[in-house]
Each structure stands twice: as C-alpha cells, then as structure tokens.
PDB file of C-alpha atoms in Angstrom:
ATOM      1  CA  UNK A   1      94.102 146.414  83.181  1.00 40.00           C
ATOM      2  CA  UNK A   2      91.464 144.237  82.699  1.00 39.00           C
ATOM      3  CA  UNK A   3      89.108 143.208  85.148  1.00 37.00           C
ATOM      4  CA  UNK A   4      88.900 139.490  85.895  1.00 37.00           C
ATOM      5  CA  UNK A   5      85.760 138.325  87.900  1.00 39.00           C
ATOM      6  CA  UNK A   6      85.890 136.452  91.419  1.00 42.00           C
ATOM      7  CA  UNK A   7      82.874 134.488  90.555  1.00 46.00           C
ATOM      8  CA  UNK A   8      81.272 132.508  87.470  1.00 44.00           C
ATOM      9  CA  UNK A   9      79.172 130.540  86.769  1.00 52.00           C
ATOM     10  CA  UNK A  10      78.391 127.620  84.138  1.00 44.00           C
ATOM     11  CA  UNK A  11      75.251 127.946  81.591  1.00 43.00           C
ATOM     12  CA  UNK A  12      73.227 124.830  82.095  1.00 46.00           C
ATOM     13  CA  UNK A  13      73.490 124.222  78.694  1.00 40.00           C
ATOM     14  CA  UNK A  14      77.639 124.626  78.605  1.00 44.00           C
ATOM     15  CA  UNK A  15      77.473 128.075  76.945  1.00 39.00           C
ATOM     16  CA  UNK A  16      79.189 131.010  77.729  1.00 38.00           C
ATOM     17  CA  UNK A  17      79.375 132.012  81.318  1.00 43.00           C
ATOM     18  CA  UNK A  18      77.469 133.749  83.653  1.00 47.00           C
ATOM     19  CA  UNK A  19      78.617 136.475  86.237  1.00 44.00           C
ATOM     20  CA  UNK A  20      77.819 136.229  90.016  1.00 51.00           C
ATOM     21  CA  UNK A  21      77.878 135.385  93.707  1.00 56.00           C
ATOM     22  CA  UNK A  22      78.735 131.668  94.742  1.00 55.00           C
ATOM     23  CA  UNK A  23      74.817 132.020  96.220  1.00 56.00           C
ATOM     24  CA  UNK A  24      73.829 133.097  93.043  1.00 58.00           C
ATOM     25  CA  UNK A  25      75.546 130.606  90.823  1.00 59.00           C
ATOM     26  CA  UNK A  26      74.458 127.551  93.585  1.00 52.00           C
ATOM     27  CA  UNK A  27      70.805 128.685  92.370  1.00 54.00           C
ATOM     28  CA  UNK A  28      71.285 129.294  88.517  1.00 51.00           C
ATOM     29  CA  UNK A  29      73.412 125.842  88.710  1.00 52.00           C
ATOM     30  CA  UNK A  30      71.248 124.039  91.059  1.00 52.00           C
ATOM     31  CA  UNK A  31      67.690 125.594  89.702  1.00 50.00           C
ATOM     32  CA  UNK A  32      65.073 124.400  92.001  1.00 47.00           C
ATOM     33  CA  UNK A  33      66.085 121.304  93.391  1.00 50.00           C
ATOM     34  CA  UNK A  34      68.739 122.842  94.855  1.00 55.00           C
ATOM     35  CA  UNK A  35      68.657 119.890  97.618  1.00 69.00           C
ATOM     36  CA  UNK A  36      68.643 116.639  95.179  1.00 91.00           C
ATOM     37  CA  UNK A  37      71.525 114.133  95.576  1.00 94.00           C
ATOM     38  CA  UNK A  38      71.632 114.220  91.312  1.00 95.00           C
ATOM     39  CA  UNK A  39      71.552 118.349  90.793  1.00 95.00           C
ATOM     40  CA  UNK A  40      74.139 118.476  93.227  1.00 96.00           C
ATOM     41  CA  UNK A  41      76.884 116.410  91.628  1.00 96.00           C
ATOM     42  CA  UNK A  42      76.026 117.715  88.473  1.00 96.00           C
ATOM     43  CA  UNK A  43      77.245 121.475  90.197  1.00 96.00           C
ATOM     44  CA  UNK A  44      79.838 120.354  91.599  1.00 97.00           C
ATOM     45  CA  UNK A  45      82.044 118.786  88.862  1.00 96.00           C
ATOM     46  CA  UNK A  46      81.430 122.645  87.298  1.00 97.00           C
ATOM     47  CA  UNK A  47      82.700 124.207  90.474  1.00 97.00           C
ATOM     48  CA  UNK A  48      83.614 121.715  93.411  1.00 97.00           C
ATOM     49  CA  UNK A  49      83.052 125.201  95.737  1.00 96.00           C
ATOM     50  CA  UNK A  50      79.251 124.991  94.937  1.00 97.00           C
ATOM     51  CA  UNK A  51      79.667 122.440  97.962  1.00 97.00           C
ATOM     52  CA  UNK A  52      79.359 125.290 100.400  1.00 96.00           C
ATOM     53  CA  UNK A  53      75.658 125.404  98.974  1.00 94.00           C
ATOM     54  CA  UNK A  54      74.166 121.773  99.535  1.00 95.00           C
ATOM     55  CA  UNK A  55      72.808 120.539 102.356  1.00 95.00           C
ATOM     56  CA  UNK A  56      74.182 118.899 105.114  1.00 95.00           C
ATOM     57  CA  UNK A  57      73.554 115.615 104.615  1.00 96.00           C
ATOM     58  CA  UNK A  58      75.144 116.127 101.068  1.00 97.00           C
ATOM     59  CA  UNK A  59      78.622 117.428 102.619  1.00 98.00           C
ATOM     60  CA  UNK A  60      78.868 113.787 104.186  1.00 98.00           C
ATOM     61  CA  UNK A  61      78.238 111.981 100.602  1.00 98.00           C
ATOM     62  CA  UNK A  62      81.930 111.522  99.975  1.00 97.00           C
ATOM     63  CA  UNK A  63      80.681 110.451  96.189  1.00 98.00           C
ATOM     64  CA  UNK A  64      79.610 114.239  96.076  1.00 98.00           C
ATOM     65  CA  UNK A  65      82.663 115.455  98.419  1.00 98.00           C
ATOM     66  CA  UNK A  66      84.863 113.339  95.881  1.00 98.00           C
ATOM     67  CA  UNK A  67      83.065 115.043  92.916  1.00 98.00           C
ATOM     68  CA  UNK A  68      83.717 118.315  94.781  1.00 98.00           C
ATOM     69  CA  UNK A  69      87.341 118.393  95.654  1.00 98.00           C
ATOM     70  CA  UNK A  70      88.895 116.810  92.322  1.00 98.00           C
ATOM     71  CA  UNK A  71      87.399 119.970  90.664  1.00 98.00           C
ATOM     72  CA  UNK A  72      88.346 122.200  93.476  1.00 98.00           C
ATOM     73  CA  UNK A  73      90.264 121.222  96.138  1.00 98.00           C
ATOM     74  CA  UNK A  74      89.944 123.855  98.987  1.00 98.00           C
ATOM     75  CA  UNK A  75      85.888 122.976  98.730  1.00 98.00           C
ATOM     76  CA  UNK A  76      87.617 120.312 101.354  1.00 98.00           C
ATOM     77  CA  UNK A  77      86.732 122.622 103.388  1.00 98.00           C
ATOM     78  CA  UNK A  78      82.761 122.595 103.415  1.00 98.00           C
ATOM     79  CA  UNK A  79      82.539 118.407 103.707  1.00 98.00           C
ATOM     80  CA  UNK A  80      81.332 116.857 106.587  1.00 98.00           C
ATOM     81  CA  UNK A  81      84.145 116.129 109.906  1.00 97.00           C
ATOM     82  CA  UNK A  82      83.838 112.891 109.296  1.00 98.00           C
ATOM     83  CA  UNK A  83      85.160 113.043 105.686  1.00 98.00           C
ATOM     84  CA  UNK A  84      87.595 115.632 106.846  1.00 98.00           C
ATOM     85  CA  UNK A  85      89.087 112.580 108.195  1.00 98.00           C
ATOM     86  CA  UNK A  86      88.818 110.387 105.207  1.00 98.00           C
ATOM     87  CA  UNK A  87      92.162 109.737 103.792  1.00 98.00           C
ATOM     88  CA  UNK A  88      90.449 109.187 100.013  1.00 98.00           C
ATOM     89  CA  UNK A  89      88.679 112.378 100.329  1.00 98.00           C
ATOM     90  CA  UNK A  90      91.734 114.041 101.741  1.00 98.00           C
ATOM     91  CA  UNK A  91      94.559 113.021  99.040  1.00 98.00           C
ATOM     92  CA  UNK A  92      92.012 114.578  96.377  1.00 98.00           C
ATOM     93  CA  UNK A  93      91.754 117.519  97.798  1.00 98.00           C
ATOM     94  CA  UNK A  94      95.410 118.024  98.250  1.00 98.00           C
ATOM     95  CA  UNK A  95      96.536 116.461  94.839  1.00 97.00           C
ATOM     96  CA  UNK A  96      94.360 118.819  93.254  1.00 97.00           C
ATOM     97  CA  UNK A  97      95.003 121.785  95.788  1.00 97.00           C
ATOM     98  CA  UNK A  98      97.747 121.456  98.487  1.00 97.00           C
ATOM     99  CA  UNK A  99      96.447 124.138 100.699  1.00 97.00           C
ATOM    100  CA  UNK A 100      93.257 122.211 100.618  1.00 98.00           C
ATOM    101  CA  UNK A 101      95.391 120.500 103.431  1.00 98.00           C
ATOM    102  CA  UNK A 102      94.432 123.252 105.962  1.00 98.00           C
ATOM    103  CA  UNK A 103      91.090 121.897 106.015  1.00 98.00           C
ATOM    104  CA  UNK A 104      91.667 118.100 106.704  1.00 98.00           C
ATOM    105  CA  UNK A 105      91.770 116.610 110.141  1.00 98.00           C
ATOM    106  CA  UNK A 106      94.806 116.592 112.632  1.00 97.00           C
ATOM    107  CA  UNK A 107      95.804 113.118 111.885  1.00 97.00           C
ATOM    108  CA  UNK A 108      95.995 113.080 108.329  1.00 98.00           C
ATOM    109  CA  UNK A 109      97.286 116.670 108.314  1.00 97.00           C
ATOM    110  CA  UNK A 110     100.459 114.543 110.104  1.00 96.00           C
ATOM    111  CA  UNK A 111     100.639 112.229 107.127  1.00 97.00           C
ATOM    112  CA  UNK A 112     103.815 111.444 105.489  1.00 97.00           C
ATOM    113  CA  UNK A 113     101.755 110.390 102.583  1.00 97.00           C
ATOM    114  CA  UNK A 114      99.129 113.323 102.728  1.00 97.00           C
ATOM    115  CA  UNK A 115     102.359 116.062 103.059  1.00 96.00           C
ATOM    116  CA  UNK A 116     103.881 114.711 100.153  1.00 96.00           C
ATOM    117  CA  UNK A 117     101.098 114.741  98.285  1.00 96.00           C
ATOM    118  CA  UNK A 118      99.986 118.262  99.422  1.00 96.00           C
ATOM    119  CA  UNK A 119     103.936 120.083  98.718  1.00 95.00           C
ATOM    120  CA  UNK A 120     103.860 118.004  95.316  1.00 90.00           C
ATOM    121  CA  UNK A 121     100.025 118.490  93.656  1.00 67.00           C
TER     122      UNK A 121
END
C-alpha cells in the first residue's frame, strides 16, 4: 500500500512538490510578503485552500476568492461573509466541487441554478 501525503506545496519554480502542512505550504508559497495581494493571488492559483491563511481583507477580494474557488471549490469556506452571498463566487465554487454548497449563504443554497451546478459539477 502506498502512502499519499495529505498536503503538498508547490516549489516556486514549479519543480517537484514539497510536502508539508497547510501553514508550512503557505509560508513557502507566500514567502516574506504573505500579506501582499500579488503573493496571495499567485498562491491560490496553485493551491486554492491557501485562502485560509490570507489576511481577512484579501478574503473579501472577489478576484482572489474566485481564483481560489476555481482551483479548489471548498476554499469558499474561507471567503468573507459577503462573498458567501455572491452568486458568481458561489457558482464557481460549486461547479468546481459540489460540496462547497455547504458554505454558501442560505439564500444561495436554495437557489435552483446553484443547486443544479452543485449536483452536476
């Protein structure tokens, strides 16, 4: 039986992945400028779950959150409350991973288009 690591980080050059916990991956991907918009955007393009380590102000940035949920739908869990009610963000998340529906606002969880996207995506 082979072991599959739970987390992996992407090396900056795109070379072999490095293993580590999410917070360690965040540090290696974001580097010293972990709060910079540019660094967070680059990180969530490769690993959407890293949204969890972004500053709150960037968790409310629709471009960053959209990028994260397109890579990993369940990154929606870490989006700002306002973006959990944003139709475009939620649709992108549930299309990538239907399980992201649980993090959407109550109103969008009842939306037929969102529900349809969640079950077919």
